[in-house]
PDB file of C-alpha atoms in Angstrom:
ATOM      1  CA  UNK A 295       1.336  62.878 -25.346  1.00  0.00           C
ATOM      2  CA  UNK A 296      -0.797  66.007 -24.896  1.00  0.00           C
ATOM      3  CA  UNK A 297       0.235  69.244 -26.636  1.00  0.00           C
ATOM      4  CA  UNK A 298      -0.983  71.463 -23.805  1.00  0.00           C
ATOM      5  CA  UNK A 299       1.032  72.011 -20.622  1.00  0.00           C
ATOM      6  CA  UNK A 300       0.751  69.370 -17.894  1.00  0.00           C
ATOM      7  CA  UNK A 301       2.080  69.727 -14.347  1.00  0.00           C
ATOM      8  CA  UNK A 302       2.037  67.302 -11.428  1.00  0.00           C
ATOM      9  CA  UNK A 303       3.169  68.783  -8.109  1.00  0.00           C
ATOM     10  CA  UNK A 304       4.906  66.686  -5.482  1.00  0.00           C
ATOM     11  CA  UNK A 305       3.943  68.908  -2.555  1.00  0.00           C
ATOM     12  CA  UNK A 306       1.584  71.645  -1.360  1.00  0.00           C
ATOM     13  CA  UNK A 307       4.358  74.234  -1.807  1.00  0.00           C
ATOM     14  CA  UNK A 308       5.041  73.164  -5.401  1.00  0.00           C
ATOM     15  CA  UNK A 309       1.329  73.314  -6.138  1.00  0.00           C
ATOM     16  CA  UNK A 310       0.851  76.787  -4.668  1.00  0.00           C
ATOM     17  CA  UNK A 311       3.971  78.112  -6.401  1.00  0.00           C
ATOM     18  CA  UNK A 312       2.663  76.891  -9.751  1.00  0.00           C
ATOM     19  CA  UNK A 313      -0.905  78.135  -9.307  1.00  0.00           C
ATOM     20  CA  UNK A 314       0.116  81.582  -8.067  1.00  0.00           C
ATOM     21  CA  UNK A 315       3.028  82.184 -10.420  1.00  0.00           C
ATOM     22  CA  UNK A 316       1.196  84.323 -12.993  1.00  0.00           C
ATOM     23  CA  UNK A 317       2.235  87.975 -13.172  1.00  0.00           C
ATOM     24  CA  UNK A 318       1.023  90.835 -15.356  1.00  0.00           C
ATOM     25  CA  UNK A 319       4.294  92.480 -16.348  1.00  0.00           C
ATOM     26  CA  UNK A 320       2.483  95.525 -17.765  1.00  0.00           C
ATOM     27  CA  UNK A 321       1.378  96.613 -14.306  1.00  0.00           C
ATOM     28  CA  UNK A 322       3.967  94.687 -12.266  1.00  0.00           C
ATOM     29  CA  UNK A 323       1.239  92.905 -10.272  1.00  0.00           C
ATOM     30  CA  UNK A 324       0.498  89.248  -9.672  1.00  0.00           C
ATOM     31  CA  UNK A 325      -2.723  89.040 -11.688  1.00  0.00           C
ATOM     32  CA  UNK A 326      -3.537  85.780 -13.402  1.00  0.00           C
ATOM     33  CA  UNK A 327      -5.063  85.608 -16.909  1.00  0.00           C
ATOM     34  CA  UNK A 328      -6.339  82.090 -16.154  1.00  0.00           C
ATOM     35  CA  UNK A 329      -9.696  80.699 -15.122  1.00  0.00           C
ATOM     36  CA  UNK A 330      -9.529  77.605 -12.907  1.00  0.00           C
ATOM     37  CA  UNK A 331     -11.773  74.553 -12.650  1.00  0.00           C
ATOM     38  CA  UNK A 332     -11.189  71.836 -10.064  1.00  0.00           C
ATOM     39  CA  UNK A 333     -12.419  68.257 -10.611  1.00  0.00           C
ATOM     40  CA  UNK A 334     -12.025  65.408  -8.142  1.00  0.00           C
ATOM     41  CA  UNK A 335     -11.198  62.901 -10.885  1.00  0.00           C
ATOM     42  CA  UNK A 336      -8.301  63.685 -13.230  1.00  0.00           C
ATOM     43  CA  UNK A 337     -10.018  61.652 -15.951  1.00  0.00           C
ATOM     44  CA  UNK A 338     -12.913  64.123 -16.159  1.00  0.00           C
ATOM     45  CA  UNK A 339     -12.930  66.388 -19.188  1.00  0.00           C
ATOM     46  CA  UNK A 340     -14.907  69.581 -19.785  1.00  0.00           C
ATOM     47  CA  UNK A 341     -18.345  68.333 -20.767  1.00  0.00           C
ATOM     48  CA  UNK A 342     -21.236  70.672 -20.072  1.00  0.00           C
ATOM     49  CA  UNK A 343     -24.162  69.556 -17.943  1.00  0.00           C
ATOM     50  CA  UNK A 344     -26.340  69.864 -21.058  1.00  0.00           C
ATOM     51  CA  UNK A 345     -24.089  67.440 -22.931  1.00  0.00           C
ATOM     52  CA  UNK A 346     -24.176  64.972 -20.039  1.00  0.00           C
ATOM     53  CA  UNK A 347     -27.911  64.517 -20.562  1.00  0.00           C
ATOM     54  CA  UNK A 348     -27.088  62.267 -23.503  1.00  0.00           C
ATOM     55  CA  UNK A 349     -29.263  64.287 -25.889  1.00  0.00           C
ATOM     56  CA  UNK A 350     -28.153  66.605 -28.691  1.00  0.00           C
ATOM     57  CA  UNK A 351     -27.820  69.907 -26.772  1.00  0.00           C
ATOM     58  CA  UNK A 352     -29.085  72.113 -29.602  1.00  0.00           C
ATOM     59  CA  UNK A 353     -32.285  70.041 -29.779  1.00  0.00           C
ATOM     60  CA  UNK A 354     -33.268  70.529 -26.135  1.00  0.00           C
ATOM     61  CA  UNK A 355     -31.614  73.769 -24.984  1.00  0.00           C
ATOM     62  CA  UNK A 356     -34.308  76.215 -26.114  1.00  0.00           C
ATOM     63  CA  UNK A 357     -37.122  74.140 -24.606  1.00  0.00           C
ATOM     64  CA  UNK A 358     -35.322  73.766 -21.282  1.00  0.00           C
ATOM     65  CA  UNK A 359     -34.652  77.504 -20.998  1.00  0.00           C
ATOM     66  CA  UNK A 360     -38.235  78.316 -22.001  1.00  0.00           C
ATOM     67  CA  UNK A 361     -39.657  76.004 -19.348  1.00  0.00           C
ATOM     68  CA  UNK A 362     -37.209  77.206 -16.699  1.00  0.00           C
ATOM     69  CA  UNK A 363     -38.354  80.772 -17.268  1.00  0.00           C
ATOM     70  CA  UNK A 364     -42.006  79.744 -17.427  1.00  0.00           C
ATOM     71  CA  UNK A 365     -42.020  77.865 -14.131  1.00  0.00           C
ATOM     72  CA  UNK A 366     -39.734  80.214 -12.171  1.00  0.00           C
ATOM     73  CA  UNK A 367     -41.332  82.698  -9.734  1.00  0.00           C
ATOM     74  CA  UNK A 368     -42.450  85.792 -11.648  1.00  0.00           C
ATOM     75  CA  UNK A 369     -40.157  88.101  -9.657  1.00  0.00           C
ATOM     76  CA  UNK A 370     -37.033  85.975 -10.076  1.00  0.00           C
ATOM     77  CA  UNK A 371     -35.383  88.418 -12.489  1.00  0.00           C
ATOM     78  CA  UNK A 372     -36.727  91.880 -13.172  1.00  0.00           C
ATOM     79  CA  UNK A 373     -35.978  95.012 -15.187  1.00  0.00           C
ATOM     80  CA  UNK A 374     -32.433  95.202 -16.594  1.00  0.00           C
ATOM     81  CA  UNK A 375     -31.553  91.799 -15.155  1.00  0.00           C
ATOM     82  CA  UNK A 376     -34.264  90.091 -17.192  1.00  0.00           C
ATOM     83  CA  UNK A 377     -32.169  88.882 -20.110  1.00  0.00           C
ATOM     84  CA  UNK A 378     -31.285  85.539 -21.652  1.00  0.00           C
ATOM     85  CA  UNK A 379     -27.791  85.394 -20.177  1.00  0.00           C
ATOM     86  CA  UNK A 380     -28.959  86.027 -16.639  1.00  0.00           C
ATOM     87  CA  UNK A 381     -31.603  83.327 -17.021  1.00  0.00           C
ATOM     88  CA  UNK A 382     -29.011  80.816 -18.239  1.00  0.00           C
ATOM     89  CA  UNK A 383     -26.705  81.851 -15.368  1.00  0.00           C
ATOM     90  CA  UNK A 384     -29.509  81.464 -12.858  1.00  0.00           C
ATOM     91  CA  UNK A 385     -30.394  78.055 -14.238  1.00  0.00           C
ATOM     92  CA  UNK A 386     -26.772  76.880 -14.116  1.00  0.00           C
ATOM     93  CA  UNK A 387     -26.500  78.150 -10.552  1.00  0.00           C
ATOM     94  CA  UNK A 388     -29.539  76.102  -9.488  1.00  0.00           C
ATOM     95  CA  UNK A 389     -28.740  72.865 -11.295  1.00  0.00           C
ATOM     96  CA  UNK A 390     -30.401  73.356 -14.686  1.00  0.00           C
ATOM     97  CA  UNK A 391     -28.402  71.595 -17.438  1.00  0.00           C
ATOM     98  CA  UNK A 392     -26.956  74.369 -19.617  1.00  0.00           C
ATOM     99  CA  UNK A 393     -24.192  75.018 -22.162  1.00  0.00           C
ATOM    100  CA  UNK A 394     -22.200  76.819 -19.439  1.00  0.00           C
ATOM    101  CA  UNK A 395     -19.113  75.563 -17.609  1.00  0.00           C
ATOM    102  CA  UNK A 396     -18.301  76.868 -14.115  1.00  0.00           C
ATOM    103  CA  UNK A 397     -14.879  78.407 -13.518  1.00  0.00           C
ATOM    104  CA  UNK A 398     -13.358  80.531 -10.782  1.00  0.00           C
ATOM    105  CA  UNK A 399     -10.706  83.226 -10.631  1.00  0.00           C
ATOM    106  CA  UNK A 400      -9.377  81.616  -7.433  1.00  0.00           C
ATOM    107  CA  UNK A 401      -6.997  78.621  -7.577  1.00  0.00           C
ATOM    108  CA  UNK A 402      -7.857  77.779  -3.979  1.00  0.00           C
ATOM    109  CA  UNK A 403     -11.594  77.783  -4.662  1.00  0.00           C
ATOM    110  CA  UNK A 404     -10.855  75.333  -7.490  1.00  0.00           C
ATOM    111  CA  UNK A 405      -8.915  73.210  -4.994  1.00  0.00           C
ATOM    112  CA  UNK A 406     -11.904  73.297  -2.655  1.00  0.00           C
ATOM    113  CA  UNK A 407     -14.186  71.753  -5.263  1.00  0.00           C
ATOM    114  CA  UNK A 408     -11.498  69.187  -6.013  1.00  0.00           C
ATOM    115  CA  UNK A 409     -11.358  68.100  -2.346  1.00  0.00           C
ATOM    116  CA  UNK A 410     -14.930  68.739  -1.208  1.00  0.00           C
ATOM    117  CA  UNK A 411     -15.976  65.064  -1.377  1.00  0.00           C
ATOM    118  CA  UNK A 412     -13.754  63.032   0.953  1.00  0.00           C
ATOM    119  CA  UNK A 413     -15.061  59.832  -0.583  1.00  0.00           C
ATOM    120  CA  UNK A 414     -12.989  60.588  -3.711  1.00  0.00           C
ATOM    121  CA  UNK A 415      -9.602  60.977  -2.050  1.00  0.00           C
ATOM    122  CA  UNK A 416      -8.416  57.699  -3.549  1.00  0.00           C
ATOM    123  CA  UNK A 417      -8.525  59.308  -7.003  1.00  0.00           C
ATOM    124  CA  UNK A 418      -6.098  61.727  -8.606  1.00  0.00           C
ATOM    125  CA  UNK A 419      -7.793  65.065  -9.182  1.00  0.00           C
ATOM    126  CA  UNK A 420      -7.078  67.894 -11.591  1.00  0.00           C
ATOM    127  CA  UNK A 421      -7.315  71.612 -12.112  1.00  0.00           C
ATOM    128  CA  UNK A 422      -8.036  72.795 -15.639  1.00  0.00           C
ATOM    129  CA  UNK A 423      -6.664  76.240 -16.485  1.00  0.00           C
ATOM    130  CA  UNK A 424      -7.711  78.353 -19.477  1.00  0.00           C
ATOM    131  CA  UNK A 425      -6.117  81.667 -20.431  1.00  0.00           C
ATOM    132  CA  UNK A 426      -9.265  83.696 -21.053  1.00  0.00           C
ATOM    133  CA  UNK A 427      -7.270  86.891 -21.677  1.00  0.00           C
ATOM    134  CA  UNK A 428      -5.275  85.470 -24.589  1.00  0.00           C
ATOM    135  CA  UNK A 429      -8.372  83.637 -25.824  1.00  0.00           C
ATOM    136  CA  UNK A 430      -9.909  86.980 -26.831  1.00  0.00           C
ATOM    137  CA  UNK A 431      -7.986  86.817 -30.103  1.00  0.00           C
ATOM    138  CA  UNK A 432     -10.346  84.023 -31.203  1.00  0.00           C
ATOM    139  CA  UNK A 433     -13.502  86.036 -30.640  1.00  0.00           C
ATOM    140  CA  UNK A 434     -15.686  86.945 -33.639  1.00  0.00           C
ATOM    141  CA  UNK A 435     -15.067  90.519 -34.760  1.00  0.00           C
ATOM    142  CA  UNK A 436     -18.459  91.641 -33.453  1.00  0.00           C
ATOM    143  CA  UNK A 437     -17.271  90.635 -29.977  1.00  0.00           C
ATOM    144  CA  UNK A 438     -13.543  91.267 -30.276  1.00  0.00           C
ATOM    145  CA  UNK A 439     -13.870  94.936 -31.218  1.00  0.00           C
ATOM    146  CA  UNK A 440     -15.916  96.074 -28.206  1.00  0.00           C
ATOM    147  CA  UNK A 441     -14.015  93.967 -25.661  1.00  0.00           C
ATOM    148  CA  UNK A 442     -10.569  95.075 -26.852  1.00  0.00           C
ATOM    149  CA  UNK A 443     -11.580  98.704 -27.262  1.00  0.00           C
ATOM    150  CA  UNK A 444     -12.657  98.759 -23.615  1.00  0.00           C
ATOM    151  CA  UNK A 445      -9.565  96.760 -22.563  1.00  0.00           C
ATOM    152  CA  UNK A 446     -11.716  94.265 -20.666  1.00  0.00           C
ATOM    153  CA  UNK A 447     -11.027  90.557 -20.352  1.00  0.00           C
ATOM    154  CA  UNK A 448     -14.494  88.987 -20.398  1.00  0.00           C
ATOM    155  CA  UNK A 449     -18.097  89.984 -20.905  1.00  0.00           C
ATOM    156  CA  UNK A 450     -20.915  90.817 -18.566  1.00  0.00           C
ATOM    157  CA  UNK A 451     -24.366  89.393 -19.224  1.00  0.00           C
ATOM    158  CA  UNK A 452     -25.556  92.835 -20.327  1.00  0.00           C
ATOM    159  CA  UNK A 453     -22.734  93.076 -22.881  1.00  0.00           C
ATOM    160  CA  UNK A 454     -23.635  89.660 -24.293  1.00  0.00           C
ATOM    161  CA  UNK A 455     -27.236  90.828 -24.589  1.00  0.00           C
ATOM    162  CA  UNK A 456     -26.106  93.873 -26.567  1.00  0.00           C
ATOM    163  CA  UNK A 457     -23.666  92.032 -28.855  1.00  0.00           C
ATOM    164  CA  UNK A 458     -25.109  88.539 -29.349  1.00  0.00           C
ATOM    165  CA  UNK A 459     -28.765  89.041 -28.523  1.00  0.00           C
ATOM    166  CA  UNK A 460     -31.451  88.511 -25.918  1.00  0.00           C
ATOM    167  CA  UNK A 461     -33.198  85.408 -27.247  1.00  0.00           C
ATOM    168  CA  UNK A 462     -32.089  81.859 -27.933  1.00  0.00           C
ATOM    169  CA  UNK A 463     -33.002  82.429 -31.588  1.00  0.00           C
ATOM    170  CA  UNK A 464     -30.625  85.408 -31.785  1.00  0.00           C
ATOM    171  CA  UNK A 465     -27.904  83.335 -30.137  1.00  0.00           C
ATOM    172  CA  UNK A 466     -28.249  80.552 -32.707  1.00  0.00           C
ATOM    173  CA  UNK A 467     -28.330  83.080 -35.555  1.00  0.00           C
ATOM    174  CA  UNK A 468     -25.131  84.671 -34.250  1.00  0.00           C
ATOM    175  CA  UNK A 469     -23.512  81.248 -33.920  1.00  0.00           C
ATOM    176  CA  UNK A 470     -24.442  80.314 -37.493  1.00  0.00           C
ATOM    177  CA  UNK A 471     -22.618  83.413 -38.794  1.00  0.00           C
ATOM    178  CA  UNK A 472     -19.397  82.949 -36.850  1.00  0.00           C
ATOM    179  CA  UNK A 473     -16.735  80.312 -36.307  1.00  0.00           C
ATOM    180  CA  UNK A 474     -17.082  78.233 -33.180  1.00  0.00           C
ATOM    181  CA  UNK A 475     -15.122  79.499 -30.188  1.00  0.00           C
ATOM    182  CA  UNK A 476     -15.096  79.609 -26.379  1.00  0.00           C
ATOM    183  CA  UNK A 477     -16.427  82.774 -24.713  1.00  0.00           C
ATOM    184  CA  UNK A 478     -16.072  83.791 -21.065  1.00  0.00           C
ATOM    185  CA  UNK A 479     -18.434  86.006 -19.111  1.00  0.00           C
ATOM    186  CA  UNK A 480     -18.966  86.951 -15.498  1.00  0.00           C
ATOM    187  CA  UNK A 481     -22.384  86.064 -14.063  1.00  0.00           C
ATOM    188  CA  UNK A 482     -24.399  88.699 -12.234  1.00  0.00           C
ATOM    189  CA  UNK A 483     -24.084  88.751  -8.448  1.00  0.00           C
ATOM    190  CA  UNK A 484     -27.296  86.808  -7.957  1.00  0.00           C
ATOM    191  CA  UNK A 485     -26.350  85.826  -4.407  1.00  0.00           C
ATOM    192  CA  UNK A 486     -23.411  85.544  -2.017  1.00  0.00           C
ATOM    193  CA  UNK A 487     -22.543  82.078  -3.330  1.00  0.00           C
ATOM    194  CA  UNK A 488     -21.584  83.402  -6.763  1.00  0.00           C
ATOM    195  CA  UNK A 489     -19.634  86.266  -5.177  1.00  0.00           C
ATOM    196  CA  UNK A 490     -17.727  84.076  -2.717  1.00  0.00           C
ATOM    197  CA  UNK A 491     -16.882  81.497  -5.358  1.00  0.00           C
ATOM    198  CA  UNK A 492     -15.325  84.250  -7.536  1.00  0.00           C
ATOM    199  CA  UNK A 493     -17.328  82.716 -10.370  1.00  0.00           C
ATOM    200  CA  UNK A 494     -16.795  82.883 -14.102  1.00  0.00           C
ATOM    201  CA  UNK A 495     -18.677  81.038 -16.874  1.00  0.00           C
ATOM    202  CA  UNK A 496     -17.644  79.865 -20.316  1.00  0.00           C
ATOM    203  CA  UNK A 497     -19.694  78.614 -23.241  1.00  0.00           C
ATOM    204  CA  UNK A 498     -19.125  77.432 -26.791  1.00  0.00           C
ATOM    205  CA  UNK A 499     -20.926  79.162 -29.647  1.00  0.00           C
ATOM    206  CA  UNK A 500     -21.796  75.661 -30.856  1.00  0.00           C
ATOM    207  CA  UNK A 501     -23.414  73.922 -27.855  1.00  0.00           C
ATOM    208  CA  UNK A 502     -22.975  70.518 -29.494  1.00  0.00           C
ATOM    209  CA  UNK A 503     -19.190  70.874 -29.695  1.00  0.00           C
ATOM    210  CA  UNK A 504     -16.659  69.596 -27.164  1.00  0.00           C
ATOM    211  CA  UNK A 505     -14.995  72.429 -25.197  1.00  0.00           C
ATOM    212  CA  UNK A 506     -11.994  70.226 -24.457  1.00  0.00           C
ATOM    213  CA  UNK A 507     -11.550  69.160 -28.081  1.00  0.00           C
ATOM    214  CA  UNK A 508     -11.656  72.813 -29.141  1.00  0.00           C
ATOM    215  CA  UNK A 509      -9.062  73.739 -26.526  1.00  0.00           C
ATOM    216  CA  UNK A 510      -6.825  70.832 -27.543  1.00  0.00           C
ATOM    217  CA  UNK A 511      -6.819  72.349 -31.023  1.00  0.00           C
ATOM    218  CA  UNK A 512      -5.627  75.594 -29.395  1.00  0.00           C
ATOM    219  CA  UNK A 513      -3.274  74.144 -26.754  1.00  0.00           C
ATOM    220  CA  UNK A 514      -1.416  77.359 -25.928  1.00  0.00           C
ATOM    221  CA  UNK A 515      -4.457  78.518 -23.943  1.00  0.00           C
ATOM    222  CA  UNK A 516      -4.799  75.329 -21.885  1.00  0.00           C
ATOM    223  CA  UNK A 517      -3.010  73.875 -18.860  1.00  0.00           C
ATOM    224  CA  UNK A 518      -3.812  70.922 -16.633  1.00  0.00           C
ATOM    225  CA  UNK A 519      -2.544  70.329 -13.111  1.00  0.00           C
ATOM    226  CA  UNK A 520      -2.726  66.711 -11.971  1.00  0.00           C
ATOM    227  CA  UNK A 521      -3.303  66.494  -8.207  1.00  0.00           C
ATOM    228  CA  UNK A 522      -1.985  63.174  -6.830  1.00  0.00           C
ATOM    229  CA  UNK A 523      -4.461  61.456  -4.521  1.00  0.00           C
ATOM    230  CA  UNK A 524      -1.896  61.373  -1.699  1.00  0.00           C
ATOM    231  CA  UNK A 525      -1.879  65.202  -1.628  1.00  0.00           C
ATOM    232  CA  UNK A 526      -5.625  65.620  -1.182  1.00  0.00           C
ATOM    233  CA  UNK A 527      -5.760  65.378   2.622  1.00  0.00           C
ATOM    234  CA  UNK A 528      -2.995  67.945   3.059  1.00  0.00           C
ATOM    235  CA  UNK A 529      -4.681  70.264   0.563  1.00  0.00           C
ATOM    236  CA  UNK A 530      -8.002  69.912   2.336  1.00  0.00           C
ATOM    237  CA  UNK A 531      -6.598  70.603   5.796  1.00  0.00           C
ATOM    238  CA  UNK A 532      -4.650  73.638   4.632  1.00  0.00           C
ATOM    239  CA  UNK A 533      -7.657  75.051   2.779  1.00  0.00           C
ATOM    240  CA  UNK A 534      -9.633  74.714   6.008  1.00  0.00           C
ATOM    241  CA  UNK A 535      -6.908  76.599   7.839  1.00  0.00           C
ATOM    242  CA  UNK A 536      -7.116  79.321   5.164  1.00  0.00           C
ATOM    243  CA  UNK A 537     -10.913  79.514   5.656  1.00  0.00           C
ATOM    244  CA  UNK A 538     -11.692  78.115   2.184  1.00  0.00           C
ATOM    245  CA  UNK A 539     -14.564  75.947   3.380  1.00  0.00           C
ATOM    246  CA  UNK A 540     -18.189  75.122   2.637  1.00  0.00           C
ATOM    247  CA  UNK A 541     -19.155  77.801   5.164  1.00  0.00           C
ATOM    248  CA  UNK A 542     -17.686  80.397   2.769  1.00  0.00           C
ATOM    249  CA  UNK A 543     -18.376  78.672  -0.560  1.00  0.00           C
ATOM    250  CA  UNK A 544     -22.070  78.056   0.265  1.00  0.00           C
ATOM    251  CA  UNK A 545     -23.075  80.902   2.618  1.00  0.00           C
ATOM    252  CA  UNK A 546     -25.977  79.977   4.881  1.00  0.00           C
ATOM    253  CA  UNK A 547     -27.182  77.008   6.854  1.00  0.00           C
ATOM    254  CA  UNK A 548     -26.490  74.516   4.050  1.00  0.00           C
ATOM    255  CA  UNK A 549     -22.831  75.486   3.901  1.00  0.00           C
ATOM    256  CA  UNK A 550     -22.413  75.452   7.679  1.00  0.00           C
ATOM    257  CA  UNK A 551     -23.924  71.966   7.841  1.00  0.00           C
ATOM    258  CA  UNK A 552     -21.704  70.662   5.017  1.00  0.00           C
ATOM    259  CA  UNK A 553     -18.629  72.125   6.656  1.00  0.00           C
ATOM    260  CA  UNK A 554     -19.365  70.698  10.105  1.00  0.00           C
ATOM    261  CA  UNK A 555     -20.219  67.249   8.700  1.00  0.00           C
ATOM    262  CA  UNK A 556     -16.894  67.076   6.893  1.00  0.00           C
ATOM    263  CA  UNK A 557     -14.900  68.685   9.720  1.00  0.00           C
ATOM    264  CA  UNK A 558     -16.032  66.130  12.307  1.00  0.00           C
ATOM    265  CA  UNK A 559     -15.808  63.069  10.047  1.00  0.00           C
ATOM    266  CA  UNK A 560     -13.265  60.412  11.030  1.00  0.00           C
ATOM    267  CA  UNK A 561     -10.553  60.340   8.369  1.00  0.00           C
ATOM    268  CA  UNK A 562      -9.933  56.649   8.912  1.00  0.00           C
ATOM    269  CA  UNK A 563     -13.552  55.611   8.424  1.00  0.00           C
ATOM    270  CA  UNK A 564     -14.260  57.294   5.111  1.00  0.00           C
TER     271      UNK A 564
END
């Protein structure tokens, strides 16, 4: 039995009611404090792409970031955008294994990623939810003070540069002086894909640690929605009707092609 909250909807309406139920009573607006991550298989945890390499993340992270910067076009990031956190964000965005985990502010974007691959509709999916607003109480004091004093919910890459540092060495030094925790930040608007996906990133101060294990030790911040496989087709069709499609999620020719391929596929031959 898990200590964190689990929910399994029986219908689209139950699912939407649960995902969009969060309200900020201070301002009397429906504003959610949760980040959402959709996975097509409910058995998937929250491993980072760096951890999935099978190596010890802290042994390879610095070298991977160094080489990514070295081999990237010289004008990839310039001026104020040329900092460690933007480079890690850029790498994550283009498939580089990093310590980051992708999240979104949008429950329906999370549902899109959960239903994007029609070949997985025989599997139960899941949406992980983390309360990044409440999670601020676990930040190290060097981070908690500036974020609470400004009444903001997560960091920008520039704020991480100013508080943690601008090199991988400064990051590891900061981590060695503080207890391990999960930190959320918003990536820079590198392109329309990040904007349209309403993206948010998290990372652990200790890249070798399990994000899910840490959250299980702090279960009040964590929820999991189990999406029964039999709901996936209805979810997919209704997301299409709401214009949550590859055409929006991946702006450009790639997204249009993905959308049309899925749209015209025969449901009974997948």
